[in-house]
Amino acid sequence: MNEFEDLLNSVSEVNPGDVVTAEVLTVDNEQANVIIEGTGVEGVLTLRELTNDRDADINDFVKAGDTVEVLVLRQVVGKDTDTVTFLVSKKRLEARKAWDKLVGREGEVVTVKGTRAVKGGLSVEFEGLRGFIPASMIDTRFVRNTEKFVGQEFEAKIKEVVPAENRFILSRRDVVEEKAAEARKEVFSKLEEGAIVKGKVARLTSFGAFIDLGGVDGLVHVTELSHERNVSPKSVVSVGEEVEVKVLSIDEEAGRVSLSLKATTPGPWDGVEQKLAAGDVVEGKVKRLTDFGAFVEVLPGIDGLVHISQISHKRVENPKDVLSIGQEVKVKVLDVNADAERVSLSIKALEERPAQAENNEEKRQSRPRRQKREVKRDYELPETQTGFSMADLFGDIEL
């Protein structure tokens, strides 16, 4: 017992909590045996006290002959021998230094590495110190799958540092929002109404497509996607597709940009005079029916009107009585007005006129026009001062 006490006293200069320099003697079985400089006292540095990565190879961190700075954790006495060693840690020393670096740095942006997806957020590492990013602070939108950040290095803002409680909270969302604000400011400074710009389709909705202009999302309303009517956004563009769009309006204060895709593509009415002329006979499809006629698509994006009077030689009370939407019909072009974007069509012009209607028309045209006779009636009675009397007016009438 006396010899054992002497042995303990010989190492009294090394105490738990001390920061010492040690030389690596050997590396074996996921631990390194070291000797603390200036004491002759041996220590053990395990893989767990080197890194948080349990699958790592200890040989990637230390090798025989290396000199390392470590934190003394506790004294260890061998069970079968009187050997006294100390458990030391490089990882915890780095964590202590990291805590010292963090105190008072709330609000600063640092680079961290995602280490593990945990309940409610993401565990990260900063200079050997473990931090936590709540799920609501990972991105501007709630992230359900935090696994994709594991192994990645990214910037995050320090929100809270409490060394006594090992509390280290960060926010990646703050950094993303600040960068987005800077990007928006730069984009808005370059945008002009009427300009043609390039962008990438970010997402699709039922009412249109959002285009990423490099930090600002502009909206192409469904009515501005195509010259065709009633199109579905996904039938025109797809997420990730690069497109050219025209800037319709800018509201920097509200962060809104209205865009048009169809304004960058030739319209159906461009050069329509070369495609369609009065007298042409074409086939089309009935697109709409109204009380006054039917709209027939004669070219992609061009609907012409068949007025109710041009549907048939017979009297038509309602276009729905003789036509249906989607019906294929042959029509004759009566007139093309590109400026007004109007085409007048006729169905009855291609049908043979009934004989009775022809005879009636011929009779009507051959019948001489009657001259209207003007009948002038004067119902005023002569005034007495003219010298006429009732006897003068009705003298020939026998009473």
mmCIF file of C-alpha atoms in Angstrom:
data_model
loop_
_atom_site.group_PDB
_atom_site.id
_atom_site.type_symbol
_atom_site.label_atom_id
_atom_site.label_comp_id
_atom_site.label_asym_id
_atom_site.label_seq_id
_atom_site.Cartn_x
_atom_site.Cartn_y
_atom_site.Cartn_z
ATOM 1 C CA MET A 1 0.000 0.000 0.000
ATOM 2 C CA ASN A 2 2.865 2.335 0.733
ATOM 3 C CA GLU A 3 4.314 1.740 -2.709
ATOM 4 C CA PHE A 4 0.883 2.430 -4.324
ATOM 5 C CA GLU A 5 0.505 5.708 -2.397
ATOM 6 C CA ASP A 6 3.960 6.747 -3.522
ATOM 7 C CA LEU A 7 2.905 6.048 -7.083
ATOM 8 C CA LEU A 8 -0.168 8.247 -6.784
ATOM 9 C CA ASN A 9 1.827 11.059 -5.222
ATOM 10 C CA SER A 10 4.291 10.933 -8.105
ATOM 11 C CA VAL A 11 1.539 11.984 -10.504
ATOM 12 C CA SER A 12 -0.085 14.582 -8.318
ATOM 13 C CA GLU A 13 1.093 17.309 -10.668
ATOM 14 C CA VAL A 14 -1.494 16.092 -13.245
ATOM 15 C CA ASN A 15 -5.112 16.844 -12.336
ATOM 16 C CA PRO A 16 -8.506 16.504 -14.050
ATOM 17 C CA GLY A 17 -9.283 19.678 -15.945
ATOM 18 C CA ASP A 18 -5.685 20.387 -16.836
ATOM 19 C CA VAL A 19 -4.745 21.186 -20.401
ATOM 20 C CA VAL A 20 -1.543 19.317 -21.230
ATOM 21 C CA THR A 21 0.641 18.393 -24.181
ATOM 22 C CA ALA A 22 1.124 14.689 -24.865
ATOM 23 C CA GLU A 23 3.113 12.594 -27.301
ATOM 24 C CA VAL A 24 1.486 9.630 -29.027
ATOM 25 C CA LEU A 25 3.353 6.410 -28.229
ATOM 26 C CA THR A 26 1.180 3.808 -29.976
ATOM 27 C CA VAL A 27 -2.164 3.570 -31.798
ATOM 28 C CA ASP A 28 -4.117 0.352 -31.393
ATOM 29 C CA ASN A 29 -7.738 -0.865 -31.029
ATOM 30 C CA GLU A 30 -9.370 2.533 -31.523
ATOM 31 C CA GLN A 31 -7.252 4.214 -28.868
ATOM 32 C CA ALA A 32 -3.937 5.979 -28.679
ATOM 33 C CA ASN A 33 -1.519 5.600 -25.770
ATOM 34 C CA VAL A 34 0.175 8.868 -24.924
ATOM 35 C CA ILE A 35 2.710 10.221 -22.448
ATOM 36 C CA ILE A 36 2.135 13.586 -20.872
ATOM 37 C CA GLU A 37 5.162 15.771 -21.475
ATOM 38 C CA GLY A 38 7.186 16.822 -18.425
ATOM 39 C CA THR A 39 5.575 14.252 -16.128
ATOM 40 C CA GLY A 40 6.323 10.800 -17.401
ATOM 41 C CA VAL A 41 2.658 10.011 -16.803
ATOM 42 C CA GLU A 42 0.791 7.964 -19.427
ATOM 43 C CA GLY A 43 -2.677 8.672 -20.765
ATOM 44 C CA VAL A 44 -5.283 7.105 -23.025
ATOM 45 C CA LEU A 45 -6.896 8.979 -25.924
ATOM 46 C CA THR A 46 -9.835 7.022 -27.369
ATOM 47 C CA LEU A 47 -11.509 7.481 -30.765
ATOM 48 C CA ARG A 48 -14.615 8.747 -28.970
ATOM 49 C CA GLU A 49 -12.536 11.534 -27.420
ATOM 50 C CA LEU A 50 -11.146 12.467 -30.810
ATOM 51 C CA THR A 51 -14.309 12.832 -32.887
ATOM 52 C CA ASN A 52 -18.091 12.476 -32.812
ATOM 53 C CA ASP A 53 -17.936 10.261 -35.886
ATOM 54 C CA ARG A 54 -18.079 6.732 -34.475
ATOM 55 C CA ASP A 55 -17.390 5.184 -37.867
ATOM 56 C CA ALA A 56 -14.140 7.089 -38.319
ATOM 57 C CA ASP A 57 -10.684 5.459 -38.406
ATOM 58 C CA ILE A 58 -8.481 6.606 -35.516
ATOM 59 C CA ASN A 59 -5.430 6.398 -37.783
ATOM 60 C CA ASP A 60 -6.857 9.313 -39.775
ATOM 61 C CA PHE A 61 -6.509 11.518 -36.680
ATOM 62 C CA VAL A 62 -3.300 10.505 -34.880
ATOM 63 C CA LYS A 63 -0.198 8.382 -35.379
ATOM 64 C CA ALA A 64 2.846 7.454 -33.306
ATOM 65 C CA GLY A 65 5.152 10.403 -32.750
ATOM 66 C CA ASP A 66 2.406 13.066 -33.023
ATOM 67 C CA THR A 67 2.164 15.765 -30.368
ATOM 68 C CA VAL A 68 -1.349 16.699 -29.321
ATOM 69 C CA GLU A 69 -2.892 19.127 -26.870
ATOM 70 C CA VAL A 70 -5.506 17.410 -24.721
ATOM 71 C CA LEU A 71 -7.765 17.940 -21.728
ATOM 72 C CA VAL A 72 -7.263 15.668 -18.706
ATOM 73 C CA LEU A 73 -10.597 14.085 -17.805
ATOM 74 C CA ARG A 74 -9.984 11.678 -14.962
ATOM 75 C CA GLN A 75 -7.527 9.294 -13.362
ATOM 76 C CA VAL A 76 -7.703 5.579 -14.173
ATOM 77 C CA VAL A 77 -6.096 2.850 -12.076
ATOM 78 C CA GLY A 78 -5.571 -0.564 -13.657
ATOM 79 C CA LYS A 79 -7.532 -3.457 -12.154
ATOM 80 C CA ASP A 80 -4.821 -6.091 -12.411
ATOM 81 C CA THR A 81 -1.830 -3.804 -12.025
ATOM 82 C CA ASP A 82 -0.796 -0.809 -10.018
ATOM 83 C CA THR A 83 -0.538 1.255 -13.208
ATOM 84 C CA VAL A 84 -2.062 4.757 -13.006
ATOM 85 C CA THR A 85 -3.107 6.461 -16.247
ATOM 86 C CA PHE A 86 -5.297 9.377 -17.228
ATOM 87 C CA LEU A 87 -8.151 9.523 -19.694
ATOM 88 C CA VAL A 88 -7.591 12.524 -21.928
ATOM 89 C CA SER A 89 -9.693 14.163 -24.626
ATOM 90 C CA LYS A 90 -8.829 16.262 -27.662
ATOM 91 C CA LYS A 91 -12.465 16.665 -28.670
ATOM 92 C CA ARG A 92 -13.561 18.189 -25.382
ATOM 93 C CA LEU A 93 -10.631 20.562 -25.330
ATOM 94 C CA GLU A 94 -11.638 21.809 -28.768
ATOM 95 C CA ALA A 95 -15.221 22.135 -27.537
ATOM 96 C CA ARG A 96 -14.065 24.222 -24.559
ATOM 97 C CA LYS A 97 -12.101 26.484 -26.873
ATOM 98 C CA ALA A 98 -15.122 26.716 -29.141
ATOM 99 C CA TRP A 99 -17.353 27.767 -26.237
ATOM 100 C CA ASP A 100 -14.833 30.448 -25.331
ATOM 101 C CA LYS A 101 -14.924 31.665 -28.918
ATOM 102 C CA LEU A 102 -18.736 31.709 -28.962
ATOM 103 C CA VAL A 103 -19.465 33.716 -25.835
ATOM 104 C CA GLY A 104 -20.815 37.135 -26.817
ATOM 105 C CA ARG A 105 -21.031 36.286 -30.539
ATOM 106 C CA GLU A 106 -24.810 36.113 -30.830
ATOM 107 C CA GLY A 107 -25.870 37.513 -34.198
ATOM 108 C CA GLU A 108 -22.691 36.469 -36.010
ATOM 109 C CA VAL A 109 -22.706 34.149 -39.016
ATOM 110 C CA VAL A 110 -20.480 31.050 -38.841
ATOM 111 C CA THR A 111 -19.923 27.982 -40.995
ATOM 112 C CA VAL A 112 -21.257 24.737 -39.531
ATOM 113 C CA LYS A 113 -21.596 21.147 -40.689
ATOM 114 C CA GLY A 114 -24.771 19.089 -40.433
ATOM 115 C CA THR A 115 -24.075 15.951 -38.414
ATOM 116 C CA ARG A 116 -27.383 14.276 -37.611
ATOM 117 C CA ALA A 117 -31.106 14.645 -38.184
ATOM 118 C CA VAL A 118 -32.751 14.702 -34.767
ATOM 119 C CA LYS A 119 -36.266 15.174 -33.475
ATOM 120 C CA GLY A 120 -37.369 18.734 -34.045
ATOM 121 C CA GLY A 121 -34.416 19.837 -36.112
ATOM 122 C CA LEU A 122 -30.805 19.307 -37.118
ATOM 123 C CA SER A 123 -27.674 18.704 -35.082
ATOM 124 C CA VAL A 124 -24.611 20.606 -36.361
ATOM 125 C CA GLU A 125 -20.929 20.918 -35.449
ATOM 126 C CA PHE A 126 -18.854 24.075 -35.117
ATOM 127 C CA GLU A 127 -15.165 23.689 -34.310
ATOM 128 C CA GLY A 128 -15.861 20.510 -32.341
ATOM 129 C CA LEU A 129 -18.885 21.955 -30.557
ATOM 130 C CA ARG A 130 -22.348 20.521 -31.050
ATOM 131 C CA GLY A 131 -25.107 22.956 -31.912
ATOM 132 C CA PHE A 132 -28.777 22.681 -32.765
ATOM 133 C CA ILE A 133 -30.920 24.242 -35.511
ATOM 134 C CA PRO A 134 -34.693 23.909 -34.905
ATOM 135 C CA ALA A 135 -36.679 22.721 -37.935
ATOM 136 C CA SER A 136 -38.430 26.094 -38.177
ATOM 137 C CA MET A 137 -35.023 27.803 -38.518
ATOM 138 C CA ILE A 138 -33.543 25.604 -41.235
ATOM 139 C CA ASP A 139 -35.143 27.322 -44.222
ATOM 140 C CA THR A 140 -37.731 29.929 -45.168
ATOM 141 C CA ARG A 141 -40.184 27.061 -45.643
ATOM 142 C CA PHE A 142 -40.678 24.288 -43.114
ATOM 143 C CA VAL A 143 -38.338 21.354 -43.827
ATOM 144 C CA ARG A 144 -39.706 17.924 -43.030
ATOM 145 C CA ASN A 145 -36.725 15.913 -44.249
ATOM 146 C CA THR A 146 -33.610 17.292 -42.554
ATOM 147 C CA GLU A 147 -31.481 14.335 -43.676
ATOM 148 C CA LYS A 148 -30.430 16.183 -46.831
ATOM 149 C CA PHE A 149 -28.399 18.631 -44.707
ATOM 150 C CA VAL A 150 -26.375 15.892 -42.993
ATOM 151 C CA GLY A 151 -22.765 16.056 -44.165
ATOM 152 C CA GLN A 152 -23.214 19.513 -45.722
ATOM 153 C CA GLU A 153 -21.374 22.651 -44.703
ATOM 154 C CA PHE A 154 -23.398 25.862 -44.682
ATOM 155 C CA GLU A 155 -23.654 29.235 -42.993
ATOM 156 C CA ALA A 156 -25.881 29.830 -39.967
ATOM 157 C CA LYS A 157 -26.435 32.719 -37.582
ATOM 158 C CA ILE A 158 -25.735 32.259 -33.865
ATOM 159 C CA LYS A 159 -28.950 32.862 -31.926
ATOM 160 C CA GLU A 160 -28.162 31.731 -28.371
ATOM 161 C CA VAL A 161 -25.031 30.634 -26.453
ATOM 162 C CA VAL A 162 -25.263 29.293 -22.879
ATOM 163 C CA PRO A 163 -22.039 27.359 -22.025
ATOM 164 C CA ALA A 164 -23.250 26.322 -18.562
ATOM 165 C CA GLU A 165 -26.187 24.481 -20.159
ATOM 166 C CA ASN A 166 -24.317 23.382 -23.293
ATOM 167 C CA ARG A 167 -26.925 25.378 -25.172
ATOM 168 C CA PHE A 168 -25.918 26.472 -28.663
ATOM 169 C CA ILE A 169 -28.785 27.460 -30.996
ATOM 170 C CA LEU A 170 -28.341 28.619 -34.587
ATOM 171 C CA SER A 171 -30.531 29.671 -37.516
ATOM 172 C CA ARG A 172 -29.885 28.945 -41.172
ATOM 173 C CA ARG A 173 -33.161 30.641 -42.149
ATOM 174 C CA ASP A 174 -31.865 34.071 -41.065
ATOM 175 C CA VAL A 175 -28.913 33.735 -43.420
ATOM 176 C CA VAL A 176 -31.116 32.558 -46.299
ATOM 177 C CA GLU A 177 -33.531 35.454 -45.788
ATOM 178 C CA GLU A 178 -30.761 38.049 -45.616
ATOM 179 C CA LYS A 179 -29.145 36.741 -48.784
ATOM 180 C CA ALA A 180 -32.521 36.643 -50.510
ATOM 181 C CA ALA A 181 -33.176 40.264 -49.495
ATOM 182 C CA GLU A 182 -29.844 41.332 -50.967
ATOM 183 C CA ALA A 183 -30.528 39.373 -54.138
ATOM 184 C CA ARG A 184 -34.030 40.898 -54.433
ATOM 185 C CA LYS A 185 -32.619 44.398 -54.071
ATOM 186 C CA GLU A 186 -30.074 43.729 -56.817
ATOM 187 C CA VAL A 187 -32.639 42.147 -59.142
ATOM 188 C CA PHE A 188 -35.160 44.962 -58.680
ATOM 189 C CA SER A 189 -32.442 47.510 -59.458
ATOM 190 C CA LYS A 190 -31.997 45.879 -62.878
ATOM 191 C CA LEU A 191 -35.617 45.108 -63.780
ATOM 192 C CA GLU A 192 -37.533 47.383 -66.131
ATOM 193 C CA GLU A 193 -41.108 47.201 -67.350
ATOM 194 C CA GLY A 194 -41.240 45.964 -70.925
ATOM 195 C CA ALA A 195 -37.848 44.243 -70.715
ATOM 196 C CA ILE A 196 -37.338 40.644 -71.854
ATOM 197 C CA VAL A 197 -35.526 38.639 -69.159
ATOM 198 C CA LYS A 198 -34.490 35.039 -68.572
ATOM 199 C CA GLY A 199 -35.582 32.961 -65.612
ATOM 200 C CA LYS A 200 -36.193 29.450 -64.361
ATOM 201 C CA VAL A 201 -39.594 27.969 -63.537
ATOM 202 C CA ALA A 202 -39.594 27.639 -59.729
ATOM 203 C CA ARG A 203 -43.072 26.226 -59.072
ATOM 204 C CA LEU A 204 -46.484 25.777 -60.638
ATOM 205 C CA THR A 205 -49.911 26.605 -59.230
ATOM 206 C CA SER A 206 -53.462 26.437 -60.530
ATOM 207 C CA PHE A 207 -53.352 30.155 -61.367
ATOM 208 C CA GLY A 208 -49.970 30.340 -63.059
ATOM 209 C CA ALA A 209 -46.213 29.770 -62.885
ATOM 210 C CA PHE A 210 -43.609 31.418 -60.637
ATOM 211 C CA ILE A 211 -40.344 32.251 -62.401
ATOM 212 C CA ASP A 212 -37.091 32.677 -60.453
ATOM 213 C CA LEU A 213 -35.353 35.757 -61.859
ATOM 214 C CA GLY A 214 -32.252 35.246 -59.723
ATOM 215 C CA GLY A 215 -33.536 36.075 -56.260
ATOM 216 C CA VAL A 216 -37.007 37.345 -57.091
ATOM 217 C CA ASP A 217 -39.960 35.173 -58.087
ATOM 218 C CA GLY A 218 -42.190 36.728 -60.734
ATOM 219 C CA LEU A 219 -45.657 35.439 -61.571
ATOM 220 C CA VAL A 220 -46.810 34.486 -65.040
ATOM 221 C CA HIS A 221 -50.573 34.408 -64.658
ATOM 222 C CA VAL A 222 -52.340 31.576 -66.453
ATOM 223 C CA THR A 223 -53.771 34.108 -68.924
ATOM 224 C CA GLU A 224 -50.216 35.177 -69.840
ATOM 225 C CA LEU A 225 -48.814 31.686 -70.368
ATOM 226 C CA SER A 226 -50.101 31.038 -73.864
ATOM 227 C CA HIS A 227 -52.077 32.606 -76.684
ATOM 228 C CA GLU A 228 -54.462 29.668 -76.352
ATOM 229 C CA ARG A 229 -57.356 29.943 -73.942
ATOM 230 C CA ASN A 230 -57.957 27.884 -70.806
ATOM 231 C CA VAL A 231 -54.550 26.187 -70.707
ATOM 232 C CA SER A 232 -53.096 24.358 -67.724
ATOM 233 C CA PRO A 233 -49.735 25.745 -66.498
ATOM 234 C CA LYS A 234 -48.170 22.266 -66.486
ATOM 235 C CA SER A 235 -49.112 21.820 -70.129
ATOM 236 C CA VAL A 236 -47.041 24.879 -71.061
ATOM 237 C CA VAL A 237 -43.959 24.823 -68.779
ATOM 238 C CA SER A 238 -42.273 22.499 -66.282
ATOM 239 C CA VAL A 239 -40.369 23.113 -63.038
ATOM 240 C CA GLY A 240 -36.689 23.794 -63.710
ATOM 241 C CA GLU A 241 -37.256 24.881 -67.301
ATOM 242 C CA GLU A 242 -35.471 28.042 -68.438
ATOM 243 C CA VAL A 243 -37.746 30.555 -70.180
ATOM 244 C CA GLU A 244 -37.756 34.074 -71.569
ATOM 245 C CA VAL A 245 -40.485 36.337 -70.214
ATOM 246 C CA LYS A 246 -41.573 39.937 -70.593
ATOM 247 C CA VAL A 247 -41.837 42.175 -67.524
ATOM 248 C CA LEU A 248 -45.357 43.599 -67.363
ATOM 249 C CA SER A 249 -45.267 45.431 -64.028
ATOM 250 C CA ILE A 250 -43.024 45.854 -60.970
ATOM 251 C CA ASP A 251 -44.056 46.502 -57.359
ATOM 252 C CA GLU A 252 -40.800 46.524 -55.377
ATOM 253 C CA GLU A 253 -42.489 47.530 -52.121
ATOM 254 C CA ALA A 254 -44.768 44.486 -52.265
ATOM 255 C CA GLY A 255 -42.035 42.343 -53.826
ATOM 256 C CA ARG A 256 -44.185 41.478 -56.841
ATOM 257 C CA VAL A 257 -43.289 41.157 -60.487
ATOM 258 C CA SER A 258 -45.874 40.370 -63.169
ATOM 259 C CA LEU A 259 -44.548 38.544 -66.194
ATOM 260 C CA SER A 260 -45.783 37.303 -69.557
ATOM 261 C CA LEU A 261 -44.587 34.272 -71.464
ATOM 262 C CA LYS A 262 -46.953 34.624 -74.397
ATOM 263 C CA ALA A 263 -45.690 38.163 -75.066
ATOM 264 C CA THR A 264 -42.320 36.672 -76.084
ATOM 265 C CA THR A 265 -43.813 34.294 -78.635
ATOM 266 C CA PRO A 266 -45.492 35.119 -81.962
ATOM 267 C CA GLY A 267 -49.235 35.603 -81.573
ATOM 268 C CA PRO A 268 -51.774 33.745 -83.684
ATOM 269 C CA TRP A 269 -52.798 37.015 -85.360
ATOM 270 C CA ASP A 270 -49.287 37.859 -86.513
ATOM 271 C CA GLY A 271 -49.278 37.551 -90.319
ATOM 272 C CA VAL A 272 -52.829 36.184 -90.350
ATOM 273 C CA GLU A 273 -53.500 37.884 -93.711
ATOM 274 C CA GLN A 274 -51.016 35.495 -95.306
ATOM 275 C CA LYS A 275 -52.777 32.513 -93.774
ATOM 276 C CA LEU A 276 -56.427 33.491 -94.203
ATOM 277 C CA ALA A 277 -58.344 35.631 -96.699
ATOM 278 C CA ALA A 278 -61.928 36.407 -97.630
ATOM 279 C CA GLY A 279 -63.344 33.667 -99.844
ATOM 280 C CA ASP A 280 -61.240 30.869 -98.337
ATOM 281 C CA VAL A 281 -63.045 27.680 -97.385
ATOM 282 C CA VAL A 282 -61.576 26.042 -94.283
ATOM 283 C CA GLU A 283 -62.467 23.454 -91.691
ATOM 284 C CA GLY A 284 -62.733 24.360 -88.037
ATOM 285 C CA LYS A 285 -64.018 23.290 -84.660
ATOM 286 C CA VAL A 286 -66.838 24.922 -82.743
ATOM 287 C CA LYS A 287 -65.278 26.350 -79.562
ATOM 288 C CA ARG A 288 -68.094 28.452 -78.089
ATOM 289 C CA LEU A 289 -71.797 29.030 -78.578
ATOM 290 C CA THR A 290 -73.616 32.247 -77.795
ATOM 291 C CA ASP A 291 -77.100 33.636 -78.410
ATOM 292 C CA PHE A 292 -75.838 35.557 -81.430
ATOM 293 C CA GLY A 293 -73.715 32.883 -83.092
ATOM 294 C CA ALA A 294 -70.891 30.347 -82.878
ATOM 295 C CA PHE A 295 -67.140 30.835 -82.535
ATOM 296 C CA VAL A 296 -65.185 28.435 -84.709
ATOM 297 C CA GLU A 297 -61.416 27.887 -84.410
ATOM 298 C CA VAL A 298 -60.041 28.137 -87.942
ATOM 299 C CA LEU A 299 -56.345 28.446 -86.989
ATOM 300 C CA PRO A 300 -54.540 27.723 -83.702
ATOM 301 C CA GLY A 301 -55.582 30.537 -81.383
ATOM 302 C CA ILE A 302 -57.880 32.193 -83.939
ATOM 303 C CA ASP A 303 -61.633 31.908 -83.504
ATOM 304 C CA GLY A 304 -63.948 33.322 -86.126
ATOM 305 C CA LEU A 305 -67.593 34.223 -85.621
ATOM 306 C CA VAL A 306 -70.400 32.565 -87.531
ATOM 307 C CA HIS A 307 -73.241 34.964 -86.907
ATOM 308 C CA ILE A 308 -76.607 33.354 -86.273
ATOM 309 C CA SER A 309 -77.788 34.680 -89.620
ATOM 310 C CA GLN A 310 -74.894 32.843 -91.327
ATOM 311 C CA ILE A 311 -75.504 29.425 -89.809
ATOM 312 C CA SER A 312 -78.283 28.226 -92.110
ATOM 313 C CA HIS A 313 -80.691 29.348 -94.823
ATOM 314 C CA LYS A 314 -83.426 28.265 -92.470
ATOM 315 C CA ARG A 315 -84.354 30.403 -89.552
ATOM 316 C CA VAL A 316 -82.283 29.530 -86.457
ATOM 317 C CA GLU A 317 -83.689 30.531 -83.094
ATOM 318 C CA ASN A 318 -80.625 29.471 -81.095
ATOM 319 C CA PRO A 319 -77.202 28.256 -82.356
ATOM 320 C CA LYS A 320 -77.340 25.433 -79.806
ATOM 321 C CA ASP A 321 -80.249 23.943 -81.752
ATOM 322 C CA VAL A 322 -78.053 23.141 -84.769
ATOM 323 C CA LEU A 323 -74.435 23.193 -83.506
ATOM 324 C CA SER A 324 -72.511 21.715 -80.573
ATOM 325 C CA ILE A 325 -69.167 22.476 -78.981
ATOM 326 C CA GLY A 326 -66.376 20.387 -80.492
ATOM 327 C CA GLN A 327 -68.255 19.814 -83.743
ATOM 328 C CA GLU A 328 -66.163 19.929 -86.911
ATOM 329 C CA VAL A 329 -67.626 22.291 -89.507
ATOM 330 C CA LYS A 330 -66.657 23.677 -92.896
ATOM 331 C CA VAL A 331 -66.890 27.456 -93.168
ATOM 332 C CA LYS A 332 -66.310 30.189 -95.689
ATOM 333 C CA VAL A 333 -64.274 33.243 -94.716
ATOM 334 C CA LEU A 334 -66.288 36.418 -95.266
ATOM 335 C CA ASP A 335 -63.870 38.948 -93.804
ATOM 336 C CA VAL A 336 -60.506 39.135 -91.969
ATOM 337 C CA ASN A 337 -59.649 42.124 -89.762
ATOM 338 C CA ALA A 338 -56.230 41.550 -88.195
ATOM 339 C CA ASP A 339 -56.133 44.901 -86.383
ATOM 340 C CA ALA A 340 -59.418 44.196 -84.617
ATOM 341 C CA GLU A 341 -58.558 40.468 -84.367
ATOM 342 C CA ARG A 342 -61.861 39.493 -85.965
ATOM 343 C CA VAL A 343 -62.798 36.932 -88.575
ATOM 344 C CA SER A 344 -66.298 36.674 -89.988
ATOM 345 C CA LEU A 345 -67.407 33.238 -91.187
ATOM 346 C CA SER A 346 -70.390 31.620 -92.834
ATOM 347 C CA ILE A 347 -71.690 28.090 -92.908
ATOM 348 C CA LYS A 348 -74.746 28.685 -95.034
ATOM 349 C CA ALA A 349 -72.591 30.180 -97.827
ATOM 350 C CA LEU A 350 -71.366 26.640 -98.509
ATOM 351 C CA GLU A 351 -74.850 25.093 -98.486
ATOM 352 C CA GLU A 352 -77.257 24.945 -101.394
ATOM 353 C CA ARG A 353 -80.122 27.334 -100.992
ATOM 354 C CA PRO A 354 -83.546 25.638 -100.833
ATOM 355 C CA ALA A 355 -85.593 25.986 -104.103
ATOM 356 C CA GLN A 356 -88.545 27.649 -102.394
ATOM 357 C CA ALA A 357 -86.252 30.221 -100.903
ATOM 358 C CA GLU A 358 -84.731 30.856 -104.343
ATOM 359 C CA ASN A 359 -88.158 31.290 -105.991
ATOM 360 C CA ASN A 360 -89.270 33.633 -103.265
ATOM 361 C CA GLU A 361 -86.118 35.598 -103.689
ATOM 362 C CA GLU A 362 -86.503 35.760 -107.477
ATOM 363 C CA LYS A 363 -90.109 36.932 -107.182
ATOM 364 C CA ARG A 364 -89.102 39.485 -104.664
ATOM 365 C CA GLN A 365 -86.392 40.818 -106.924
ATOM 366 C CA SER A 366 -88.566 40.804 -110.137
ATOM 367 C CA ARG A 367 -91.643 42.404 -108.562
ATOM 368 C CA PRO A 368 -91.842 46.098 -109.512
ATOM 369 C CA ARG A 369 -91.670 48.404 -106.676
ATOM 370 C CA ARG A 370 -94.865 50.257 -105.910
ATOM 371 C CA GLN A 371 -94.745 53.976 -105.851
ATOM 372 C CA LYS A 372 -96.001 55.304 -102.638
ATOM 373 C CA ARG A 373 -98.740 57.862 -103.169
ATOM 374 C CA GLU A 374 -98.803 60.773 -100.935
ATOM 375 C CA VAL A 375 -102.282 61.344 -99.548
ATOM 376 C CA LYS A 376 -102.681 64.735 -98.240
ATOM 377 C CA ARG A 377 -105.550 65.194 -95.920
ATOM 378 C CA ASP A 378 -106.688 68.525 -94.596
ATOM 379 C CA TYR A 379 -108.990 68.261 -91.691
ATOM 380 C CA GLU A 380 -109.062 71.946 -90.921
ATOM 381 C CA LEU A 381 -112.426 73.662 -91.335
ATOM 382 C CA PRO A 382 -112.523 76.977 -93.176
ATOM 383 C CA GLU A 383 -112.691 79.955 -91.015
ATOM 384 C CA THR A 384 -115.898 81.991 -91.232
ATOM 385 C CA GLN A 385 -114.117 85.145 -92.302
ATOM 386 C CA THR A 386 -113.260 83.496 -95.664
ATOM 387 C CA GLY A 387 -116.883 83.856 -96.831
ATOM 388 C CA PHE A 388 -117.656 80.109 -96.875
ATOM 389 C CA SER A 389 -120.680 78.734 -95.091
ATOM 390 C CA MET A 390 -121.865 75.229 -94.207
ATOM 391 C CA ALA A 391 -124.332 75.450 -97.090
ATOM 392 C CA ASP A 392 -121.476 76.197 -99.476
ATOM 393 C CA LEU A 393 -119.619 73.088 -98.330
ATOM 394 C CA PHE A 394 -122.531 70.622 -98.306
ATOM 395 C CA GLY A 395 -124.933 72.239 -100.786
ATOM 396 C CA ASP A 396 -125.070 69.220 -103.093
ATOM 397 C CA ILE A 397 -126.020 66.799 -100.314
ATOM 398 C CA GLU A 398 -129.713 66.096 -99.956
ATOM 399 C CA LEU A 399 -130.800 65.947 -96.390
#
